[in-house]
PDB file of C-alpha atoms and ligand atoms in Angstrom:
ATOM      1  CA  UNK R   1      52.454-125.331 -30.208  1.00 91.00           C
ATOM      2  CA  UNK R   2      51.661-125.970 -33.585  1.00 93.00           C
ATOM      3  CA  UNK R   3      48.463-124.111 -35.210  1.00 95.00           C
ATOM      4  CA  UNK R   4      46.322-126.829 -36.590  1.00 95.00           C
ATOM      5  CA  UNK R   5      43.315-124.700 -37.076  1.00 95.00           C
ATOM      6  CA  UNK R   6      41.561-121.185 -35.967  1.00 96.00           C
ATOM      7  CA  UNK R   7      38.059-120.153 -36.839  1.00 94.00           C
ATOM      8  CA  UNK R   8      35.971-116.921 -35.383  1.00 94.00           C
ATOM      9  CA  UNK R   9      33.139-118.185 -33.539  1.00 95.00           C
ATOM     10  CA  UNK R  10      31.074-115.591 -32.528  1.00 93.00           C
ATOM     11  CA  UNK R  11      30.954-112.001 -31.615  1.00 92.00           C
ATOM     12  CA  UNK R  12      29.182-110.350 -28.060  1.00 90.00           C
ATOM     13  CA  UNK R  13      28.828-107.572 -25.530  1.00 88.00           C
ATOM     14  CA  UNK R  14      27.692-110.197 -22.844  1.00 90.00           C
ATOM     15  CA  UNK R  15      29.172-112.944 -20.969  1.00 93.00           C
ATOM     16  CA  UNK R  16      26.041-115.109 -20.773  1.00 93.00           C
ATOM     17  CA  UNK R  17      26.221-115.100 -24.369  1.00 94.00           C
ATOM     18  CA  UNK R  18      29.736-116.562 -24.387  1.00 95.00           C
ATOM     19  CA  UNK R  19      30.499-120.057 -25.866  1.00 96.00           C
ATOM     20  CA  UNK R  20      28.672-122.604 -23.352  1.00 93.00           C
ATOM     21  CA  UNK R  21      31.602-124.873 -22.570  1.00 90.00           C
ATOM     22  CA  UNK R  22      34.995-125.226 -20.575  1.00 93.00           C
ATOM     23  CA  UNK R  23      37.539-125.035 -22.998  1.00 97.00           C
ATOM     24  CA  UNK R  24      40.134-122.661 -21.898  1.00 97.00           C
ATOM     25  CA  UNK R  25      40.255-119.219 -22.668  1.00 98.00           C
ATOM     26  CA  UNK R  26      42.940-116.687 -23.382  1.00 98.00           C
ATOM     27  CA  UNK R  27      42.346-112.776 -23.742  1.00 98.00           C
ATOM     28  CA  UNK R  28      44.251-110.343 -25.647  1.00 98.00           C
ATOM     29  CA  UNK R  29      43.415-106.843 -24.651  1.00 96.00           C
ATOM     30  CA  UNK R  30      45.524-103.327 -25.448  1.00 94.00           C
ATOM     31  CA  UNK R  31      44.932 -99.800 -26.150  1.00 90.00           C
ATOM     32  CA  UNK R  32      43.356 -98.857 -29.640  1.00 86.00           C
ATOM     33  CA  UNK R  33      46.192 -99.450 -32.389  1.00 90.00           C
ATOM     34  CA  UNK R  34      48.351-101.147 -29.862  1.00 94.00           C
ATOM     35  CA  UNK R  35      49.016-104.165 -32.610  1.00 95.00           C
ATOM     36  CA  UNK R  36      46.208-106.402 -31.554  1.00 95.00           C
ATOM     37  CA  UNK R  37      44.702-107.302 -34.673  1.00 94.00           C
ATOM     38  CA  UNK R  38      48.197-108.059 -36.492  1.00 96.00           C
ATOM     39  CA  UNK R  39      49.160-110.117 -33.144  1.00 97.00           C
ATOM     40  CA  UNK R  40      46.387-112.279 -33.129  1.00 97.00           C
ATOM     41  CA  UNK R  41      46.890-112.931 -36.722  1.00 96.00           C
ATOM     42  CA  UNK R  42      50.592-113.493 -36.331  1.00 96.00           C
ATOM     43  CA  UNK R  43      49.610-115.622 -33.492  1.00 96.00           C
ATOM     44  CA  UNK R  44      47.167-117.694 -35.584  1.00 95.00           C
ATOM     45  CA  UNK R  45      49.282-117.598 -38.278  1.00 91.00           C
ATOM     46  CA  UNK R  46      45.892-115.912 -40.978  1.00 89.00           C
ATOM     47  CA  UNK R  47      46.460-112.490 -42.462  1.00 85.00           C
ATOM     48  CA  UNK R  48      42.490-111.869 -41.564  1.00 85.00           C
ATOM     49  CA  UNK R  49      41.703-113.630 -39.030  1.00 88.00           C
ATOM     50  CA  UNK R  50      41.285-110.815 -36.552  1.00 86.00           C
ATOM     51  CA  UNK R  51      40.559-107.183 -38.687  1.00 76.00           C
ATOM     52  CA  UNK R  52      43.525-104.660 -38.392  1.00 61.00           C
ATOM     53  CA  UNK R  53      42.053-101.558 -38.884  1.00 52.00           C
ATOM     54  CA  UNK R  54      43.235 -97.734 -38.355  1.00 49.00           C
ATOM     55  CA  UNK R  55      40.402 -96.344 -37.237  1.00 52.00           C
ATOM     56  CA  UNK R  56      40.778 -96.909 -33.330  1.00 51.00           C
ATOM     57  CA  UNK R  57      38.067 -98.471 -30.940  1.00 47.00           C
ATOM     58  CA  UNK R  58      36.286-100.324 -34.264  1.00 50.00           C
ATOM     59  CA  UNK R  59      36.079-103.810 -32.787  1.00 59.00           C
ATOM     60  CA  UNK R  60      33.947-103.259 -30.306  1.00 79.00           C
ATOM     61  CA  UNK R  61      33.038-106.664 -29.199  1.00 88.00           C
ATOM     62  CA  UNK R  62      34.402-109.845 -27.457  1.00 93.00           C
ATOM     63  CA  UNK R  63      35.041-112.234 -29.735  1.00 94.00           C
ATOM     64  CA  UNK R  64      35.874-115.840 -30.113  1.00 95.00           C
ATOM     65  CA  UNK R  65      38.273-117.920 -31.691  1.00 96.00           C
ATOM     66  CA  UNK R  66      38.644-121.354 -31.773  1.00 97.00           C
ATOM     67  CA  UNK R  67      42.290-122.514 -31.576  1.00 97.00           C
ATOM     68  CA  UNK R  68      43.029-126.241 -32.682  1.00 97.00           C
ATOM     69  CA  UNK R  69      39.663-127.089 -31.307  1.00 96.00           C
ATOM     70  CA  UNK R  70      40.443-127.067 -27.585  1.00 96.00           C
ATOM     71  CA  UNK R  71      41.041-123.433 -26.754  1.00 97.00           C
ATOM     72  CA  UNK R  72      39.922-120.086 -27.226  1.00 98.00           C
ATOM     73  CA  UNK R  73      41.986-117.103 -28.297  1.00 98.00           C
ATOM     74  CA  UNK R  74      39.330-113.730 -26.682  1.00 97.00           C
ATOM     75  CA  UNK R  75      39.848-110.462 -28.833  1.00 95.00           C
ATOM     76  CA  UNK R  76      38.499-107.676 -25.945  1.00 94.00           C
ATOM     77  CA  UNK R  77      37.914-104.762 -27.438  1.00 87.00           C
ATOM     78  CA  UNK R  78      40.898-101.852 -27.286  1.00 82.00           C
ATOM     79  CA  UNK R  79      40.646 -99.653 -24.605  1.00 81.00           C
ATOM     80  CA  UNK R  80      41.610 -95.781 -24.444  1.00 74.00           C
ATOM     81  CA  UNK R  81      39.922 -93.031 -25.385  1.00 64.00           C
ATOM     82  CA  UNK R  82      36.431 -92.507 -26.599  1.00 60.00           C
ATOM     83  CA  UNK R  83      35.161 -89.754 -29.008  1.00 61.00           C
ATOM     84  CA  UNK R  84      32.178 -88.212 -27.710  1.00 59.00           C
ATOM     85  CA  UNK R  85      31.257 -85.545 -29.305  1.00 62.00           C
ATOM     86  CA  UNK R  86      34.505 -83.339 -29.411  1.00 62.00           C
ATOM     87  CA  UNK R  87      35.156 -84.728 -26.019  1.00 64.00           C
ATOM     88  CA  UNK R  88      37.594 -87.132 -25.403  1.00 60.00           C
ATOM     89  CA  UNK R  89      36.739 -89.764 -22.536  1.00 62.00           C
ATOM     90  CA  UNK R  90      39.070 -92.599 -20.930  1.00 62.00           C
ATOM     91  CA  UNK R  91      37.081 -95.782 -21.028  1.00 64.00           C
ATOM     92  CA  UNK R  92      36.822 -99.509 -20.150  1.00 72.00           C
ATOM     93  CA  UNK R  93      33.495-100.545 -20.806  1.00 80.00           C
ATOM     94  CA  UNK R  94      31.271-102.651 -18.302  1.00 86.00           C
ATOM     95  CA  UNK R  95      30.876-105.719 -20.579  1.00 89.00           C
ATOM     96  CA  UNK R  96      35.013-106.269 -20.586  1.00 91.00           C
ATOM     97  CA  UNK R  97      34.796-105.964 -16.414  1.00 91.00           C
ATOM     98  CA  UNK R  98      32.485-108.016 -16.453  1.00 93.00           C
ATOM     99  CA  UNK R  99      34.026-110.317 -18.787  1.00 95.00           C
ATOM    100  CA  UNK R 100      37.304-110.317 -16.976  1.00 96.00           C
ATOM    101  CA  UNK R 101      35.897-110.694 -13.698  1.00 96.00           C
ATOM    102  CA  UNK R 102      33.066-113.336 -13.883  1.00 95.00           C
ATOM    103  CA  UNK R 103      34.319-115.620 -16.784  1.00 97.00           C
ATOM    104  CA  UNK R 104      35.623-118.604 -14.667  1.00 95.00           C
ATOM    105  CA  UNK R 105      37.158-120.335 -18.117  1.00 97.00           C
ATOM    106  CA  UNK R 106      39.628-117.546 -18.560  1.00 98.00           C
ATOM    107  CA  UNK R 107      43.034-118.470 -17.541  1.00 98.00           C
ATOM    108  CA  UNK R 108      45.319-115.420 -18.384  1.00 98.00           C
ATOM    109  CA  UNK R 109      44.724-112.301 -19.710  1.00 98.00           C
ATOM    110  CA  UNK R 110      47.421-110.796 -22.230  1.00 98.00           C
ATOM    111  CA  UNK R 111      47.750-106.674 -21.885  1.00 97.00           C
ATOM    112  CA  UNK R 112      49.079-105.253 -24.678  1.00 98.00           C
ATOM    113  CA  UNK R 113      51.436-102.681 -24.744  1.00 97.00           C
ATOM    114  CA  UNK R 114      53.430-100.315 -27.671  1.00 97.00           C
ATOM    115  CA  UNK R 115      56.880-100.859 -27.156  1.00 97.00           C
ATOM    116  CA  UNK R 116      57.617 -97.377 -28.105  1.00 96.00           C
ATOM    117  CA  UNK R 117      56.061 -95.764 -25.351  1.00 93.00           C
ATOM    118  CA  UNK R 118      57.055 -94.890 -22.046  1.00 90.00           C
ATOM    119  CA  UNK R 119      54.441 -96.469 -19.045  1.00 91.00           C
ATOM    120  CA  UNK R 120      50.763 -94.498 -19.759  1.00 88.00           C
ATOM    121  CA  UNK R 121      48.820 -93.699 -16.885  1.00 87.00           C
ATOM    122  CA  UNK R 122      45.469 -95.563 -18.953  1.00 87.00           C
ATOM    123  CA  UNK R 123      47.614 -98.932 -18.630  1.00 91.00           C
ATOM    124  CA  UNK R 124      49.181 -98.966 -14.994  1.00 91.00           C
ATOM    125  CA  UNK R 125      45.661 -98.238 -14.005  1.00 88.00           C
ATOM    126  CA  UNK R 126      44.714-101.214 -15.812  1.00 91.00           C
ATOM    127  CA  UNK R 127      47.352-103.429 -14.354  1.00 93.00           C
ATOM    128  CA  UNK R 128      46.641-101.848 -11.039  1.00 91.00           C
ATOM    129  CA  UNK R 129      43.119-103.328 -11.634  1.00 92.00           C
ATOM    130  CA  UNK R 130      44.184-106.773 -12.768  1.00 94.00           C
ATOM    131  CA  UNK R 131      46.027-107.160  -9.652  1.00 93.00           C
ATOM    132  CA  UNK R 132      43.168-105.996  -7.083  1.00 92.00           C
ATOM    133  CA  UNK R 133      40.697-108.235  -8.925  1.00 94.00           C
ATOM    134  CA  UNK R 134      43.320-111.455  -8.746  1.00 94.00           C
ATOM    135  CA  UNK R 135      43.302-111.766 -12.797  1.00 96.00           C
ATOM    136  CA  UNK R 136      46.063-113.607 -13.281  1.00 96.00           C
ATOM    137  CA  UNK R 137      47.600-111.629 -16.811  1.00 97.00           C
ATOM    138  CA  UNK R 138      51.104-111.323 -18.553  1.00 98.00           C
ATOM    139  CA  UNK R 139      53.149-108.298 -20.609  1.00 97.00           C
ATOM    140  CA  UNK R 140      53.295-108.344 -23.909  1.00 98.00           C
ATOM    141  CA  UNK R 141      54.848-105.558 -25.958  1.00 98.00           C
ATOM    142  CA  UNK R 142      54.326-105.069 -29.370  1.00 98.00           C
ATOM    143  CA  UNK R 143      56.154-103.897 -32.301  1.00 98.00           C
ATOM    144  CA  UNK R 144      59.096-104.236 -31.098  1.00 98.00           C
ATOM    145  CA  UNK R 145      60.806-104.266 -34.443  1.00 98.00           C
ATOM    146  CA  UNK R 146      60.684-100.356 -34.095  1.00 97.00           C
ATOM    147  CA  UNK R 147      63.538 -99.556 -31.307  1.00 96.00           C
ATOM    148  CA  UNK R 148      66.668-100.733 -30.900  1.00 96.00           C
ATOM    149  CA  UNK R 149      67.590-103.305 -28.322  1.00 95.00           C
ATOM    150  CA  UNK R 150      69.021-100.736 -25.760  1.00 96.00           C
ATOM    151  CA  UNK R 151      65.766 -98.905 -26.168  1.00 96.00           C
ATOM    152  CA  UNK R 152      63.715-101.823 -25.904  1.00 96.00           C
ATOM    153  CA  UNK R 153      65.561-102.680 -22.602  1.00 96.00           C
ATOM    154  CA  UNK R 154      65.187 -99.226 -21.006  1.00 95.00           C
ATOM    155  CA  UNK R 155      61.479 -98.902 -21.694  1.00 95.00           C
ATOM    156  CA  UNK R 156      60.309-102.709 -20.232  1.00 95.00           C
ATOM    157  CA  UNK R 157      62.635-101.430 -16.802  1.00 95.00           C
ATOM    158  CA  UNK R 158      60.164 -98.198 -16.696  1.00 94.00           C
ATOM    159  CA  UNK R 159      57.397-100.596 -16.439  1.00 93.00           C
ATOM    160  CA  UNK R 160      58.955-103.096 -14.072  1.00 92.00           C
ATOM    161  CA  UNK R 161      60.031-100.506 -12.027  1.00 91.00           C
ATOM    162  CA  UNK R 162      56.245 -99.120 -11.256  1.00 88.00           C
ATOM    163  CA  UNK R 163      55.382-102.889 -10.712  1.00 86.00           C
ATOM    164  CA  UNK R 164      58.321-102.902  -8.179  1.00 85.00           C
ATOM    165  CA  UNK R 165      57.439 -99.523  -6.594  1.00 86.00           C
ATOM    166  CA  UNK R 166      53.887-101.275  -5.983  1.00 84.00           C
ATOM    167  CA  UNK R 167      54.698-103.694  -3.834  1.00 80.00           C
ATOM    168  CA  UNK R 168      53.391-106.478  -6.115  1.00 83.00           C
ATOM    169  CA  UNK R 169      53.628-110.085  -5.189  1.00 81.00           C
ATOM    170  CA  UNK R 170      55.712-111.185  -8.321  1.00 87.00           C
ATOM    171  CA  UNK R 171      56.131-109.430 -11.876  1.00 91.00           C
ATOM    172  CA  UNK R 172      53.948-111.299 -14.090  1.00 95.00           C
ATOM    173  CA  UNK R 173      55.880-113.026 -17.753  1.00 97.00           C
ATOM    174  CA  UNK R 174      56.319-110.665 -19.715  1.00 97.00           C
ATOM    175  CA  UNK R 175      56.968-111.130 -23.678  1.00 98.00           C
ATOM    176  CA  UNK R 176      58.510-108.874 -27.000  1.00 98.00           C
ATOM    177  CA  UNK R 177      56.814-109.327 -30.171  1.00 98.00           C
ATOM    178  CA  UNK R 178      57.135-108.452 -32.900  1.00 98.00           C
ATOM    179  CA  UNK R 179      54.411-109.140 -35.650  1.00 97.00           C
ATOM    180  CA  UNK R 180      55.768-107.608 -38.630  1.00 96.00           C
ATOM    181  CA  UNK R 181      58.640-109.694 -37.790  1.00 96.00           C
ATOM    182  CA  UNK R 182      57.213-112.780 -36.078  1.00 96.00           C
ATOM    183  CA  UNK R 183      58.958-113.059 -33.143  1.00 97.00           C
ATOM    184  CA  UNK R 184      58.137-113.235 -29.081  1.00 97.00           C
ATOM    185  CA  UNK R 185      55.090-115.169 -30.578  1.00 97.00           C
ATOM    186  CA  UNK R 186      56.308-118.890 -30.559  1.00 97.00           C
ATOM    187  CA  UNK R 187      56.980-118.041 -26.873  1.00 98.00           C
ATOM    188  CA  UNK R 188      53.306-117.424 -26.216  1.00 98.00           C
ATOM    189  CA  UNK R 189      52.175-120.236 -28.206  1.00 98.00           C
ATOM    190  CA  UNK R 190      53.973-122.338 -25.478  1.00 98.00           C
ATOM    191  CA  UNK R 191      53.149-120.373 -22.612  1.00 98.00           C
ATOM    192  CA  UNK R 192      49.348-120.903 -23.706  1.00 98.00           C
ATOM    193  CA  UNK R 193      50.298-125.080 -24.077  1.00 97.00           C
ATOM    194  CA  UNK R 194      52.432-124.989 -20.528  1.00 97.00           C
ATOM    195  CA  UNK R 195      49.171-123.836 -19.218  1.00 98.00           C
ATOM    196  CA  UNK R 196      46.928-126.230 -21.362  1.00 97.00           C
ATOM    197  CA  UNK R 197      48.741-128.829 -20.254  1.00 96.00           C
ATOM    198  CA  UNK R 198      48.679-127.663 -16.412  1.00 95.00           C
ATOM    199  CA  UNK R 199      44.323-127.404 -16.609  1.00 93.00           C
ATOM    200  CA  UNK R 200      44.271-131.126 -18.422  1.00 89.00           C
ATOM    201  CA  UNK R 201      46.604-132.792 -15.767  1.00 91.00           C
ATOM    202  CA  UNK R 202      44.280-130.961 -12.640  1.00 88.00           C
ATOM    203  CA  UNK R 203      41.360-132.456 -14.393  1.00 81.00           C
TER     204      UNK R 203
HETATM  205  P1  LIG F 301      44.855-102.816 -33.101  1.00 88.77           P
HETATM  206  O1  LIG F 301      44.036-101.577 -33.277  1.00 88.77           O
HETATM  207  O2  LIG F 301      45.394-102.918 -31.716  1.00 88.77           O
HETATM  208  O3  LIG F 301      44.168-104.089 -33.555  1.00 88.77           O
HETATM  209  O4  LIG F 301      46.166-102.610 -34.010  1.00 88.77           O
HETATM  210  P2  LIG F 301      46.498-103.127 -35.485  1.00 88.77           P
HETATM  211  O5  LIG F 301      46.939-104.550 -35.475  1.00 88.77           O
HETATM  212  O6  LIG F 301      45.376-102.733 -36.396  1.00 88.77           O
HETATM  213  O7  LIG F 301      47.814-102.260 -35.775  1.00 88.77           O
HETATM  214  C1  LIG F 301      47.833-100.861 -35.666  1.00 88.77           C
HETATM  215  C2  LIG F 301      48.958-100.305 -36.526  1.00 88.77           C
HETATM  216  O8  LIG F 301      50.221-100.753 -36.028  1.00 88.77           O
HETATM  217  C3  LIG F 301      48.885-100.772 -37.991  1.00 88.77           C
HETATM  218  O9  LIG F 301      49.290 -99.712 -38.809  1.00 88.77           O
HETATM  219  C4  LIG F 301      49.878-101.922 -38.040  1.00 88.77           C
HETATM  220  O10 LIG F 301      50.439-102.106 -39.321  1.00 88.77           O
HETATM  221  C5  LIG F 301      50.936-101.469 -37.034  1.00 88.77           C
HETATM  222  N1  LIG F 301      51.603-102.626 -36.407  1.00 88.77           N
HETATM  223  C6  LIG F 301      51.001-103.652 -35.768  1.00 88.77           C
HETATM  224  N2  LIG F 301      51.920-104.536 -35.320  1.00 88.77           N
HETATM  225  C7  LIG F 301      53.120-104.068 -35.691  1.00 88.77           C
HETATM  226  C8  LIG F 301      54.471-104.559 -35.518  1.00 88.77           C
HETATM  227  O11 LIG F 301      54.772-105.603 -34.944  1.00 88.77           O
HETATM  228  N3  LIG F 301      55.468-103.759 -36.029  1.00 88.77           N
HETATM  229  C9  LIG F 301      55.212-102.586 -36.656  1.00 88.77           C
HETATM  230  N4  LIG F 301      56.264-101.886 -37.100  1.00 88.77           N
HETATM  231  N5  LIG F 301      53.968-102.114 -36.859  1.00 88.77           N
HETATM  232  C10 LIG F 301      52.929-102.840 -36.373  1.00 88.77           C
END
């Protein structure tokens, strides 16, 4: 798929306030720092499009961008750990459950994962979720550019080895990326279209 355009539309905590029509959506959600930001902007092809930042858990929001006028790319806010006070706190705020759960124009939701680290207990909890609450979603690991290929290899089989030791129904696609150096994200671009195409022809 070829990026013709991609504008922000607007920013929320509330589903109600969403955009009021039934384009198709697609969500892109990840711990703080995971590579989110430089993802979606690889993705769209902007270098500002979505903010990268280094101060974790700043974007805050659900927000909306308009892809080639007939979809929309979600930025969820990152997930993880919350400062309160000198307290640290594992979170996943109400408004993205809701979100997730109750939007009926969201067709996949993309988890985002660091290459570099070995399966977190914050994100199989997550998946865990996704799969109770029938969300359909898909893998993607980021900055891959960091380990080598062996590497790479051994840390996706630690993941799809806890998806196999769950008894899940099938492994959902996952996806390498790379944003520094572009790659895995033409293969998303199409996934996205496959499934474009898919809604349009059932409609
Ligand atoms: P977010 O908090 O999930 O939106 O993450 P950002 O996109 O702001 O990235 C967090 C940090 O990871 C920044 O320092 C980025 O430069 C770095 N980063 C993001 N993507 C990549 C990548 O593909 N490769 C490498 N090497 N670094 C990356």
């Amino acid at each position: 798929m070829h990026i013709k355009s991609a504008r922000f539309v607007i920013s929320n905590t509330e589903v109600a306030k969403c955009p009021n029509n039934s384009l198709p959506e697609y969500a892109f959600i990840g711990r703080s720092n995971v590579g989110k930001s430089s993802l979606i902007n690889s993705i769209c092809n902007k270098k500002n499009l979505a903010k990268t930042s280094s101060k974790p858990g700043k974007t805050q929001l659900i927000n909306h961008f308009l892809i080639n006028e007939n979809w929309y790319l979600v930025d969820l806010p990152g997930y993880g750990y919350a400062r309160v006070s000198k307290t640290r706190k594992k979170i996943f705020q109400a408004f993205i459950i809701d979100y997730l759960k109750k939007r009926s124009q969201l067709v996949n939701t993309f988890l985002l994962i660091d290459i570099r680290h070995e399966p977190q207990d914050i994100d199989l909890r997550f998946m865990e979720w996704l799969v109770e609450n029938l969300i359909p979603f898909s893998i993607v690991f980021t900055k891959s550019d960091k380990l080598k290929p062996r590497k790479i290899a051994n840390n996706i089989n630690l993941y799809t080895d806890q998806m196999i030791s769950s008894n899940w129904a099938e492994l959902p696609p996952i996806f390498k990326t790379s944003s520094n150096h572009h790659t895995g994200v033409n293969e998303i671009l199409e996934y996205i279209n496959k499934l474009n195409r898919v809604i349009l022809e059932n409609n």
